[in-house]
Amino acid sequence: MRPLLRKTLLTIAAGCIVLLAAVLLLNTARQGSRQLPVQPVEALALDSAAAERLAGAVRIPTVTYDTPAQNSAAEFLRFHAYLAQQFPAAHRVLTREAVNQYSLLYTWPGSDPTAKPVLLMAHQDVVPVAPGTEKDWQHPPFGGAVQDGFVWGRGAWDDKGNLMAMLEAVEWMASRGVQPRQTIYLGFGHDEEAGTRSGEDGARAIAALLRGRGVKLDFVLNEGLLVTHGMMPGLDNPVALVGIAEKGYMTLELSAHATAGHSSMPSERTAIGSLALALTRLEQQQMPAKIRDAAAEMFASLAPEFSGFNRVLLSNLWLFEPLVRWQLERKPSAHAMLRTTTAPTVIHAGNKEQVLPGQADAWVNFRLMPGDTQQTVTQHAENAIADAAIHVQAKGWEASSVSRTDSAAYRAINRSIREVFPTAVVAPGLMVGGTDSRYMADLTDNIYRFSPVRAQSQDLARFHGTNERVSVSNYAEMIRFYQRLLTNVGAADYMP
């Protein structure tokens, strides 16, 4: 290459690099903070009675088992009586209805009949304690101990903490003569923890009751994402994610058939071998990953809060998405935000070591991204397996739609978080698990999923696990959050 030509090409390349760098820096600088500027509210001075009321709720073991016959109806009825006893002012202004005997729907009439009502959801039931782990608890799982600044026990976090905090907020407001502008519904299901039957007898029946009355909701707020500490590398502040969508749930039942016989004379094709190959292909050919919808909105909100190279990367996903995606896919919790996940969970095959089974079955659980459907995922699985002899059958439910972040409802939730958790960075997010709010999808376009619970990475094992707890100081914040939310949505300038 001639020296002059080489020099010209190097000059052009250098110019392109400088131009690209300038574009990246300019685009990064243009991404200003999306955090609402709000005035923090005074912290709630929580008396010991409120913590004890939550502890008392924990002591009533409203456990939901996978087999409904194991559930204790008496405990749910005892819990209902406990709520009426502990929150007298709330029960004077609320109308309470038992739905399917054990779920509860409370109605707090608003002063403006033209204002669209709001539904706050929580669930009464809790998961069982894993047999044999009772001894590992620092305090008995249903003891409701208030020790070392925490309320301990099953349900303190999931989800009696939210339920009781809502009623504490209503009790506080009702005792001071406050009436909401719009009607407030509180929906407390009794079977959210029923696995694949989650909410079928509770939230679904509450939704049917409201639908039958012609109710259209402004928004729904249910349990969901948390106020996390130290779980977002590069951000020192707490991060409060508000779930604007949740993944769907689908299980594919795979069945492989072959000639049964003696293991000393195996045929070329065996049921277990065919099934194993199908599972391997499914794991090797994952659904495509992409930063989209809720994940894209989350990074757009978080990007300005980062510093250095991370801010540049997240502010310029149009160029750096493959690199960011590669980093995220190395961590399971982040990886789940990017794609419909594939997880073989159950295998049934054979009953004797020297006998070839005639059938082998497996269950593969998929958590569907918004935009993917059971039909498209089933088609993907059949294409990946590429074996017409493997029978595939799907069951589950679709992913939710994506709720708006430019709505008055989202802004009110955002404002309430910032008022109570003033150092927190608020952003929309995707729920990778499921909630019973999916039954409300035809009653509103806006369903949000947020629990005002503080959590560090080591706390996540307590969720459905051993030593579940919530700090007394955080419980005060939870109550304050619901007070502020009800106040903010009732304000004169709230315009849905």
GROMACS .gro file of C-alpha atoms in nm:
model
  496
    1MET     CA    1   0.000   0.000   0.000
    2ARG     CA    2   0.130   0.341  -0.090
    3PRO     CA    3   0.235   0.559   0.207
    4LEU     CA    4  -0.005   0.838   0.109
    5LEU     CA    5  -0.302   0.602   0.079
    6ARG     CA    6  -0.214   0.432   0.409
    7LYS     CA    7  -0.190   0.773   0.578
    8THR     CA    8  -0.523   0.877   0.434
    9LEU     CA    9  -0.695   0.559   0.557
   10LEU     CA   10  -0.545   0.598   0.905
   11THR     CA   11  -0.662   0.957   0.915
   12ILE     CA   12  -1.014   0.853   0.815
   13ALA     CA   13  -1.016   0.571   1.074
   14ALA     CA   14  -0.896   0.806   1.347
   15GLY     CA   15  -1.160   1.057   1.248
   16CYS     CA   16  -1.432   0.790   1.266
   17ILE     CA   17  -1.313   0.683   1.611
   18VAL     CA   18  -1.312   1.042   1.735
   19LEU     CA   19  -1.658   1.099   1.585
   20LEU     CA   20  -1.794   0.780   1.741
   21ALA     CA   21  -1.648   0.874   2.078
   22ALA     CA   22  -1.804   1.217   2.052
   23VAL     CA   23  -2.145   1.067   1.967
   24LEU     CA   24  -2.122   0.824   2.259
   25LEU     CA   25  -2.023   1.093   2.508
   26LEU     CA   26  -2.285   1.336   2.381
   27ASN     CA   27  -2.557   1.073   2.395
   28THR     CA   28  -2.446   0.976   2.746
   29ALA     CA   29  -2.448   1.337   2.864
   30ARG     CA   30  -2.797   1.389   2.722
   31GLN     CA   31  -2.938   1.108   2.939
   32GLY     CA   32  -3.033   1.312   3.244
   33SER     CA   33  -3.164   1.161   3.566
   34ARG     CA   34  -3.523   1.035   3.553
   35GLN     CA   35  -3.561   1.040   3.932
   36LEU     CA   36  -3.855   1.244   4.057
   37PRO     CA   37  -3.748   1.540   4.268
   38VAL     CA   38  -3.962   1.501   4.581
   39GLN     CA   39  -3.946   1.616   4.939
   40PRO     CA   40  -3.887   1.321   5.176
   41VAL     CA   41  -4.164   1.276   5.431
   42GLU     CA   42  -4.108   1.242   5.801
   43ALA     CA   43  -4.043   0.884   5.905
   44LEU     CA   44  -4.323   0.707   6.088
   45ALA     CA   45  -4.263   0.662   6.459
   46LEU     CA   46  -4.381   0.303   6.485
   47ASP     CA   47  -4.502   0.199   6.825
   48SER     CA   48  -4.441  -0.153   6.947
   49ALA     CA   49  -4.811  -0.236   6.906
   50ALA     CA   50  -4.791  -0.229   6.525
   51ALA     CA   51  -4.498  -0.471   6.519
   52GLU     CA   52  -4.685  -0.693   6.763
   53ARG     CA   53  -4.991  -0.688   6.538
   54LEU     CA   54  -4.780  -0.818   6.250
   55ALA     CA   55  -4.627  -1.077   6.482
   56GLY     CA   56  -4.977  -1.186   6.584
   57ALA     CA   57  -5.069  -1.232   6.218
   58VAL     CA   58  -4.761  -1.452   6.169
   59ARG     CA   59  -4.874  -1.672   6.459
   60ILE     CA   60  -5.184  -1.779   6.266
   61PRO     CA   61  -5.056  -2.049   6.024
   62THR     CA   62  -5.262  -1.979   5.713
   63VAL     CA   63  -5.065  -2.230   5.509
   64THR     CA   64  -5.154  -2.322   5.152
   65TYR     CA   65  -5.044  -2.667   5.038
   66ASP     CA   66  -5.035  -2.808   4.687
   67THR     CA   67  -5.319  -3.040   4.789
   68PRO     CA   68  -5.616  -2.818   4.886
   69ALA     CA   69  -5.750  -3.080   5.130
   70GLN     CA   70  -5.446  -3.014   5.352
   71ASN     CA   71  -5.533  -2.646   5.393
   72SER     CA   72  -5.675  -2.534   5.726
   73ALA     CA   73  -6.002  -2.346   5.681
   74ALA     CA   74  -6.019  -2.273   6.054
   75GLU     CA   75  -5.692  -2.079   6.046
   76PHE     CA   76  -5.815  -1.849   5.770
   77LEU     CA   77  -6.136  -1.778   5.961
   78ARG     CA   78  -5.931  -1.711   6.273
   79PHE     CA   79  -5.717  -1.471   6.073
   80HIS     CA   80  -6.028  -1.286   5.952
   81ALA     CA   81  -6.144  -1.242   6.310
   82TYR     CA   82  -5.798  -1.123   6.410
   83LEU     CA   83  -5.801  -0.850   6.143
   84ALA     CA   84  -6.141  -0.723   6.257
   85GLN     CA   85  -6.023  -0.713   6.616
   86GLN     CA   86  -5.691  -0.540   6.549
   87PHE     CA   87  -5.816  -0.272   6.308
   88PRO     CA   88  -6.144  -0.136   6.448
   89ALA     CA   89  -6.132   0.207   6.279
   90ALA     CA   90  -6.055   0.049   5.942
   91HIS     CA   91  -6.341  -0.194   5.979
   92ARG     CA   92  -6.581   0.091   6.057
   93VAL     CA   93  -6.513   0.259   5.721
   94LEU     CA   94  -6.450  -0.054   5.513
   95THR     CA   95  -6.713  -0.294   5.388
   96ARG     CA   96  -6.578  -0.648   5.412
   97GLU     CA   97  -6.693  -0.938   5.194
   98ALA     CA   98  -6.580  -1.298   5.213
   99VAL     CA   99  -6.520  -1.432   4.864
  100ASN     CA  100  -6.521  -1.809   4.821
  101GLN     CA  101  -6.535  -1.821   5.203
  102TYR     CA  102  -6.168  -1.744   5.268
  103SER     CA  103  -6.061  -1.456   5.043
  104LEU     CA  104  -6.146  -1.101   5.148
  105LEU     CA  105  -6.257  -0.797   4.951
  106TYR     CA  106  -6.265  -0.468   5.140
  107THR     CA  107  -6.432  -0.158   4.993
  108TRP     CA  108  -6.359   0.195   5.116
  109PRO     CA  109  -6.607   0.426   4.939
  110GLY     CA  110  -6.459   0.743   4.791
  111SER     CA  111  -6.603   1.091   4.800
  112ASP     CA  112  -6.600   1.127   4.420
  113PRO     CA  113  -6.815   0.862   4.249
  114THR     CA  114  -6.674   0.961   3.908
  115ALA     CA  115  -6.313   0.881   4.006
  116LYS     CA  116  -6.188   0.540   3.893
  117PRO     CA  117  -6.121   0.311   4.190
  118VAL     CA  118  -5.789   0.158   4.293
  119LEU     CA  119  -5.716  -0.199   4.402
  120LEU     CA  120  -5.437  -0.286   4.645
  121MET     CA  121  -5.367  -0.660   4.663
  122ALA     CA  122  -5.193  -0.891   4.907
  123HIS     CA  123  -5.244  -1.253   5.006
  124GLN     CA  124  -5.327  -1.413   5.337
  125ASP     CA  125  -5.170  -1.750   5.275
  126VAL     CA  126  -4.811  -1.855   5.327
  127VAL     CA  127  -4.596  -2.142   5.202
  128PRO     CA  128  -4.527  -2.440   5.428
  129VAL     CA  129  -4.206  -2.475   5.622
  130ALA     CA  130  -3.985  -2.740   5.459
  131PRO     CA  131  -4.008  -3.053   5.675
  132GLY     CA  132  -3.696  -3.106   5.882
  133THR     CA  133  -3.584  -2.741   5.868
  134GLU     CA  134  -3.777  -2.620   6.172
  135LYS     CA  135  -3.465  -2.659   6.387
  136ASP     CA  136  -3.273  -2.424   6.158
  137TRP     CA  137  -3.494  -2.128   6.240
  138GLN     CA  138  -3.359  -1.879   6.495
  139HIS     CA  139  -3.716  -1.841   6.621
  140PRO     CA  140  -4.008  -2.081   6.562
  141PRO     CA  141  -4.148  -2.022   6.212
  142PHE     CA  142  -4.498  -1.951   6.344
  143GLY     CA  143  -4.387  -1.803   6.675
  144GLY     CA  144  -4.414  -1.443   6.560
  145ALA     CA  145  -4.117  -1.333   6.769
  146VAL     CA  146  -4.022  -0.966   6.784
  147GLN     CA  147  -3.652  -0.986   6.861
  148ASP     CA  148  -3.333  -0.799   6.770
  149GLY     CA  149  -3.525  -0.536   6.575
  150PHE     CA  150  -3.707  -0.787   6.351
  151VAL     CA  151  -4.045  -0.956   6.327
  152TRP     CA  152  -3.962  -1.321   6.264
  153GLY     CA  153  -4.172  -1.591   6.104
  154ARG     CA  154  -4.333  -1.733   5.796
  155GLY     CA  155  -4.529  -1.461   5.620
  156ALA     CA  156  -4.359  -1.163   5.786
  157TRP     CA  157  -4.221  -1.079   5.442
  158ASP     CA  158  -4.440  -1.278   5.205
  159ASP     CA  159  -4.703  -1.148   5.224
  160LYS     CA  160  -4.860  -1.062   5.557
  161GLY     CA  161  -4.618  -0.773   5.590
  162ASN     CA  162  -4.784  -0.598   5.292
  163LEU     CA  163  -5.134  -0.698   5.397
  164MET     CA  164  -5.096  -0.573   5.752
  165ALA     CA  165  -4.916  -0.255   5.641
  166MET     CA  166  -5.209  -0.170   5.412
  167LEU     CA  167  -5.456  -0.210   5.697
  168GLU     CA  168  -5.230  -0.012   5.931
  169ALA     CA  169  -5.233   0.272   5.677
  170VAL     CA  170  -5.613   0.262   5.646
  171GLU     CA  171  -5.649   0.243   6.025
  172TRP     CA  172  -5.428   0.550   6.065
  173MET     CA  173  -5.623   0.748   5.805
  174ALA     CA  174  -5.967   0.634   5.917
  175SER     CA  175  -5.896   0.717   6.279
  176ARG     CA  176  -5.822   1.075   6.166
  177GLY     CA  177  -6.141   1.108   5.965
  178VAL     CA  178  -5.975   1.086   5.623
  179GLN     CA  179  -6.192   0.970   5.333
  180PRO     CA  180  -6.032   0.882   4.998
  181ARG     CA  181  -6.137   1.071   4.686
  182GLN     CA  182  -6.172   0.753   4.481
  183THR     CA  183  -6.298   0.421   4.608
  184ILE     CA  184  -6.021   0.199   4.742
  185TYR     CA  185  -6.045  -0.179   4.719
  186LEU     CA  186  -5.827  -0.413   4.922
  187GLY     CA  187  -5.818  -0.766   4.780
  188PHE     CA  188  -5.666  -1.037   4.997
  189GLY     CA  189  -5.662  -1.379   4.831
  190HIS     CA  190  -5.619  -1.706   5.020
  191ASP     CA  191  -5.448  -1.930   4.764
  192GLU     CA  192  -5.175  -1.728   4.594
  193GLU     CA  193  -4.916  -1.984   4.706
  194ALA     CA  194  -5.104  -2.275   4.546
  195GLY     CA  195  -4.842  -2.337   4.276
  196THR     CA  196  -4.994  -2.383   3.932
  197ARG     CA  197  -5.337  -2.323   4.087
  198SER     CA  198  -5.225  -1.986   4.223
  199GLY     CA  199  -5.519  -1.754   4.278
  200GLU     CA  200  -5.778  -1.975   4.109
  201ASP     CA  201  -6.015  -1.971   4.407
  202GLY     CA  202  -5.910  -1.634   4.548
  203ALA     CA  203  -5.797  -1.353   4.319
  204ARG     CA  204  -5.986  -1.494   4.022
  205ALA     CA  205  -6.309  -1.494   4.224
  206ILE     CA  206  -6.243  -1.138   4.346
  207ALA     CA  207  -6.188  -1.029   3.986
  208ALA     CA  208  -6.512  -1.199   3.878
  209LEU     CA  209  -6.703  -1.021   4.154
  210LEU     CA  210  -6.569  -0.680   4.051
  211ARG     CA  211  -6.624  -0.756   3.684
  212GLY     CA  212  -6.984  -0.851   3.753
  213ARG     CA  213  -7.037  -0.514   3.915
  214GLY     CA  214  -6.898  -0.333   3.614
  215VAL     CA  215  -6.592  -0.206   3.799
  216LYS     CA  216  -6.307  -0.059   3.593
  217LEU     CA  217  -5.993   0.013   3.794
  218ASP     CA  218  -5.748   0.298   3.761
  219PHE     CA  219  -5.467   0.065   3.863
  220VAL     CA  220  -5.374  -0.242   4.065
  221LEU     CA  221  -5.076  -0.266   4.299
  222ASN     CA  222  -4.971  -0.610   4.415
  223GLU     CA  223  -4.665  -0.764   4.580
  224GLY     CA  224  -4.359  -0.761   4.361
  225LEU     CA  225  -4.009  -0.625   4.323
  226LEU     CA  226  -3.819  -0.483   4.621
  227VAL     CA  227  -3.594  -0.208   4.751
  228THR     CA  228  -3.259  -0.380   4.709
  229HIS     CA  229  -2.920  -0.286   4.852
  230GLY     CA  230  -2.587  -0.374   4.694
  231MET     CA  231  -2.741  -0.593   4.424
  232MET     CA  232  -2.682  -0.364   4.128
  233PRO     CA  233  -2.304  -0.344   4.067
  234GLY     CA  234  -2.198   0.013   4.004
  235LEU     CA  235  -2.484   0.169   4.201
  236ASP     CA  236  -2.425   0.256   4.565
  237ASN     CA  237  -2.780   0.373   4.631
  238PRO     CA  238  -3.068   0.135   4.702
  239VAL     CA  239  -3.263   0.040   4.389
  240ALA     CA  240  -3.643   0.022   4.402
  241LEU     CA  241  -3.783  -0.163   4.101
  242VAL     CA  242  -4.152  -0.143   4.020
  243GLY     CA  243  -4.272  -0.441   3.819
  244ILE     CA  244  -4.454  -0.318   3.508
  245ALA     CA  245  -4.490  -0.670   3.367
  246GLU     CA  246  -4.456  -1.029   3.475
  247LYS     CA  247  -4.346  -1.334   3.287
  248GLY     CA  248  -4.585  -1.604   3.186
  249TYR     CA  249  -4.571  -1.961   3.306
  250MET     CA  250  -4.575  -2.269   3.087
  251THR     CA  251  -4.482  -2.630   3.145
  252LEU     CA  252  -4.423  -2.860   2.849
  253GLU     CA  253  -4.492  -3.224   2.921
  254LEU     CA  254  -4.267  -3.438   2.701
  255SER     CA  255  -4.336  -3.807   2.646
  256ALA     CA  256  -4.110  -4.056   2.470
  257HIS     CA  257  -4.221  -4.411   2.387
  258ALA     CA  258  -4.021  -4.719   2.293
  259THR     CA  259  -4.043  -5.096   2.314
  260ALA     CA  260  -4.021  -5.214   2.672
  261GLY     CA  261  -3.793  -5.510   2.740
  262HIS     CA  262  -3.489  -5.652   2.911
  263SER     CA  263  -3.190  -5.421   2.958
  264SER     CA  264  -2.957  -5.694   2.826
  265MET     CA  265  -3.105  -5.650   2.476
  266PRO     CA  266  -3.168  -5.276   2.430
  267SER     CA  267  -3.309  -5.154   2.103
  268GLU     CA  268  -3.142  -4.878   1.907
  269ARG     CA  269  -3.398  -4.628   2.037
  270THR     CA  270  -3.490  -4.624   2.406
  271ALA     CA  271  -3.750  -4.406   2.574
  272ILE     CA  272  -3.501  -4.260   2.822
  273GLY     CA  273  -3.236  -4.200   2.555
  274SER     CA  274  -3.481  -4.022   2.327
  275LEU     CA  275  -3.609  -3.809   2.611
  276ALA     CA  276  -3.256  -3.722   2.725
  277LEU     CA  277  -3.166  -3.612   2.372
  278ALA     CA  278  -3.478  -3.394   2.355
  279LEU     CA  279  -3.393  -3.226   2.686
  280THR     CA  280  -3.035  -3.167   2.577
  281ARG     CA  281  -3.150  -3.001   2.255
  282LEU     CA  282  -3.390  -2.777   2.447
  283GLU     CA  283  -3.115  -2.660   2.681
  284GLN     CA  284  -2.872  -2.605   2.396
  285GLN     CA  285  -3.120  -2.410   2.181
  286GLN     CA  286  -3.252  -2.143   2.415
  287MET     CA  287  -3.507  -1.882   2.319
  288PRO     CA  288  -3.336  -1.567   2.186
  289ALA     CA  289  -3.220  -1.305   2.438
  290LYS     CA  290  -3.286  -0.936   2.390
  291ILE     CA  291  -3.303  -0.624   2.604
  292ARG     CA  292  -3.661  -0.519   2.537
  293ASP     CA  293  -3.982  -0.387   2.693
  294ALA     CA  294  -3.954  -0.373   3.073
  295ALA     CA  295  -3.581  -0.448   3.076
  296ALA     CA  296  -3.515  -0.172   2.824
  297GLU     CA  297  -3.716   0.076   3.031
  298MET     CA  298  -3.530  -0.032   3.344
  299PHE     CA  299  -3.188   0.033   3.193
  300ALA     CA  300  -3.304   0.364   3.046
  301SER     CA  301  -3.405   0.476   3.397
  302LEU     CA  302  -3.093   0.340   3.567
  303ALA     CA  303  -2.831   0.447   3.312
  304PRO     CA  304  -2.799   0.811   3.426
  305GLU     CA  305  -2.743   0.696   3.786
  306PHE     CA  306  -2.429   0.500   3.695
  307SER     CA  307  -2.089   0.654   3.653
  308GLY     CA  308  -1.794   0.587   3.424
  309PHE     CA  309  -1.797   0.321   3.156
  310ASN     CA  310  -2.116   0.153   3.285
  311ARG     CA  311  -2.307   0.472   3.220
  312VAL     CA  312  -2.167   0.491   2.867
  313LEU     CA  313  -2.261   0.130   2.797
  314LEU     CA  314  -2.618   0.155   2.927
  315SER     CA  315  -2.678   0.493   2.763
  316ASN     CA  316  -2.579   0.353   2.424
  317LEU     CA  317  -2.745   0.014   2.399
  318TRP     CA  318  -2.797   0.077   2.027
  319LEU     CA  319  -2.426  -0.006   2.000
  320PHE     CA  320  -2.335  -0.197   2.315
  321GLU     CA  321  -2.637  -0.422   2.365
  322PRO     CA  322  -2.446  -0.741   2.263
  323LEU     CA  323  -2.175  -0.666   2.522
  324VAL     CA  324  -2.426  -0.577   2.797
  325ARG     CA  325  -2.634  -0.882   2.714
  326TRP     CA  326  -2.325  -1.106   2.731
  327GLN     CA  327  -2.247  -0.970   3.079
  328LEU     CA  328  -2.604  -1.014   3.201
  329GLU     CA  329  -2.637  -1.368   3.072
  330ARG     CA  330  -2.358  -1.481   3.306
  331LYS     CA  331  -2.583  -1.422   3.608
  332PRO     CA  332  -2.905  -1.629   3.631
  333SER     CA  333  -3.117  -1.356   3.790
  334ALA     CA  334  -3.018  -1.104   3.520
  335HIS     CA  335  -3.031  -1.364   3.243
  336ALA     CA  336  -3.398  -1.425   3.329
  337MET     CA  337  -3.482  -1.065   3.236
  338LEU     CA  338  -3.366  -1.115   2.878
  339ARG     CA  339  -3.535  -1.426   2.746
  340THR     CA  340  -3.800  -1.688   2.795
  341THR     CA  341  -3.611  -1.933   3.015
  342THR     CA  342  -3.597  -2.311   2.976
  343ALA     CA  343  -3.574  -2.528   3.286
  344PRO     CA  344  -3.615  -2.909   3.291
  345THR     CA  345  -3.763  -2.975   3.635
  346VAL     CA  346  -3.917  -3.325   3.654
  347ILE     CA  347  -3.835  -3.664   3.501
  348HIS     CA  348  -4.031  -3.989   3.537
  349ALA     CA  349  -3.892  -4.307   3.382
  350GLY     CA  350  -3.833  -4.668   3.475
  351ASN     CA  351  -3.887  -4.863   3.795
  352LYS     CA  352  -3.631  -5.141   3.781
  353GLU     CA  353  -3.265  -5.133   3.689
  354GLN     CA  354  -3.271  -5.425   3.445
  355VAL     CA  355  -3.595  -5.328   3.267
  356LEU     CA  356  -3.622  -5.091   2.973
  357PRO     CA  357  -3.927  -4.869   3.031
  358GLY     CA  358  -4.176  -4.828   2.753
  359GLN     CA  359  -4.233  -4.463   2.837
  360ALA     CA  360  -4.029  -4.174   2.976
  361ASP     CA  361  -4.178  -3.837   3.070
  362ALA     CA  362  -4.031  -3.500   3.159
  363TRP     CA  363  -4.161  -3.158   3.250
  364VAL     CA  364  -3.984  -2.850   3.122
  365ASN     CA  365  -4.082  -2.518   3.277
  366PHE     CA  366  -4.068  -2.202   3.068
  367ARG     CA  367  -4.110  -1.849   3.204
  368LEU     CA  368  -4.243  -1.650   2.911
  369MET     CA  369  -4.123  -1.301   2.827
  370PRO     CA  370  -4.391  -1.048   2.732
  371GLY     CA  371  -4.416  -1.083   2.356
  372ASP     CA  372  -4.364  -1.460   2.359
  373THR     CA  373  -4.669  -1.685   2.372
  374GLN     CA  374  -4.734  -2.046   2.462
  375GLN     CA  375  -4.785  -2.117   2.094
  376THR     CA  376  -4.454  -1.964   1.983
  377VAL     CA  377  -4.261  -2.130   2.265
  378THR     CA  378  -4.419  -2.468   2.192
  379GLN     CA  379  -4.325  -2.428   1.824
  380HIS     CA  380  -3.970  -2.336   1.924
  381ALA     CA  381  -3.949  -2.646   2.144
  382GLU     CA  382  -4.078  -2.877   1.872
  383ASN     CA  383  -3.828  -2.732   1.625
  384ALA     CA  384  -3.541  -2.769   1.873
  385ILE     CA  385  -3.634  -3.128   1.965
  386ALA     CA  386  -3.677  -3.218   1.596
  387ASP     CA  387  -3.830  -3.555   1.680
  388ALA     CA  388  -4.191  -3.616   1.586
  389ALA     CA  389  -4.195  -3.921   1.814
  390ILE     CA  390  -4.166  -3.699   2.121
  391HIS     CA  391  -4.516  -3.597   2.224
  392VAL     CA  392  -4.541  -3.238   2.352
  393GLN     CA  393  -4.827  -3.093   2.556
  394ALA     CA  394  -4.838  -2.743   2.707
  395LYS     CA  395  -5.016  -2.599   3.010
  396GLY     CA  396  -4.985  -2.265   3.186
  397TRP     CA  397  -5.066  -1.898   3.127
  398GLU     CA  398  -4.942  -1.617   2.909
  399ALA     CA  399  -4.709  -1.332   3.005
  400SER     CA  400  -4.874  -1.009   3.110
  401SER     CA  401  -4.893  -0.697   2.902
  402VAL     CA  402  -4.650  -0.416   2.986
  403SER     CA  403  -4.803  -0.140   3.198
  404ARG     CA  404  -4.727   0.221   3.123
  405THR     CA  405  -4.465   0.425   3.303
  406ASP     CA  406  -4.607   0.757   3.182
  407SER     CA  407  -4.934   0.704   3.373
  408ALA     CA  408  -5.046   0.900   3.676
  409ALA     CA  409  -5.058   0.573   3.869
  410TYR     CA  410  -4.692   0.492   3.805
  411ARG     CA  411  -4.593   0.846   3.895
  412ALA     CA  412  -4.786   0.821   4.223
  413ILE     CA  413  -4.615   0.492   4.311
  414ASN     CA  414  -4.279   0.639   4.209
  415ARG     CA  415  -4.339   0.953   4.418
  416SER     CA  416  -4.448   0.752   4.721
  417ILE     CA  417  -4.132   0.539   4.705
  418ARG     CA  418  -3.910   0.845   4.675
  419GLU     CA  419  -4.085   1.015   4.966
  420VAL     CA  420  -4.034   0.718   5.198
  421PHE     CA  421  -3.703   0.585   5.057
  422PRO     CA  422  -3.540   0.916   4.957
  423THR     CA  423  -3.201   0.769   4.863
  424ALA     CA  424  -3.349   0.497   4.644
  425VAL     CA  425  -3.321   0.498   4.266
  426VAL     CA  426  -3.664   0.409   4.125
  427ALA     CA  427  -3.699   0.226   3.794
  428PRO     CA  428  -3.947  -0.002   3.618
  429GLY     CA  429  -3.864  -0.371   3.607
  430LEU     CA  430  -3.980  -0.717   3.505
  431MET     CA  431  -4.117  -0.973   3.750
  432VAL     CA  432  -3.962  -1.308   3.660
  433GLY     CA  433  -4.202  -1.484   3.897
  434GLY     CA  434  -4.580  -1.472   3.889
  435THR     CA  435  -4.849  -1.307   4.100
  436ASP     CA  436  -5.224  -1.345   4.127
  437SER     CA  437  -5.274  -0.994   3.984
  438ARG     CA  438  -5.291  -1.151   3.638
  439TYR     CA  439  -5.661  -1.215   3.699
  440MET     CA  440  -5.719  -0.838   3.702
  441ALA     CA  441  -5.587  -0.785   3.348
  442ASP     CA  442  -5.928  -0.708   3.197
  443LEU     CA  443  -6.020  -0.463   3.475
  444THR     CA  444  -5.734  -0.219   3.413
  445ASP     CA  445  -5.447  -0.142   3.178
  446ASN     CA  446  -5.218  -0.060   3.470
  447ILE     CA  447  -5.095  -0.339   3.697
  448TYR     CA  448  -4.786  -0.272   3.907
  449ARG     CA  449  -4.593  -0.507   4.133
  450PHE     CA  450  -4.392  -0.361   4.419
  451SER     CA  451  -4.326  -0.450   4.781
  452PRO     CA  452  -4.170  -0.173   4.996
  453VAL     CA  453  -3.940  -0.431   5.156
  454ARG     CA  454  -3.567  -0.370   5.191
  455ALA     CA  455  -3.346  -0.664   5.093
  456GLN     CA  456  -2.980  -0.744   5.047
  457SER     CA  457  -2.854  -1.041   4.849
  458GLN     CA  458  -2.824  -1.258   5.162
  459ASP     CA  459  -3.190  -1.192   5.242
  460LEU     CA  460  -3.321  -1.355   4.925
  461ALA     CA  461  -3.272  -1.703   5.071
  462ARG     CA  462  -3.526  -1.611   5.339
  463PHE     CA  463  -3.797  -1.573   5.073
  464HIS     CA  464  -3.996  -1.899   5.102
  465GLY     CA  465  -3.697  -2.020   5.305
  466THR     CA  466  -3.562  -2.035   5.658
  467ASN     CA  467  -3.558  -1.739   5.899
  468GLU     CA  468  -3.804  -1.523   5.709
  469ARG     CA  469  -3.822  -1.182   5.875
  470VAL     CA  470  -3.877  -0.811   5.825
  471SER     CA  471  -3.713  -0.538   6.030
  472VAL     CA  472  -3.933  -0.326   6.253
  473SER     CA  473  -3.788  -0.010   6.099
  474ASN     CA  474  -3.864  -0.136   5.749
  475TYR     CA  475  -4.217  -0.229   5.857
  476ALA     CA  476  -4.265   0.135   5.959
  477GLU     CA  477  -4.154   0.232   5.606
  478MET     CA  478  -4.401  -0.013   5.455
  479ILE     CA  479  -4.689   0.142   5.647
  480ARG     CA  480  -4.570   0.491   5.557
  481PHE     CA  481  -4.548   0.395   5.189
  482TYR     CA  482  -4.913   0.288   5.177
  483GLN     CA  483  -5.018   0.601   5.368
  484ARG     CA  484  -4.838   0.817   5.115
  485LEU     CA  485  -4.970   0.623   4.816
  486LEU     CA  486  -5.331   0.658   4.929
  487THR     CA  487  -5.269   1.027   4.994
  488ASN     CA  488  -5.098   1.087   4.660
  489VAL     CA  489  -5.364   0.917   4.448
  490GLY     CA  490  -5.631   1.113   4.634
  491ALA     CA  491  -5.466   1.450   4.576
  492ALA     CA  492  -5.644   1.712   4.369
  493ASP     CA  493  -5.368   1.714   4.106
  494TYR     CA  494  -5.387   1.336   4.049
  495MET     CA  495  -5.526   1.301   3.699
  496PRO     CA  496  -5.549   0.944   3.566
   0.00000   0.00000   0.00000
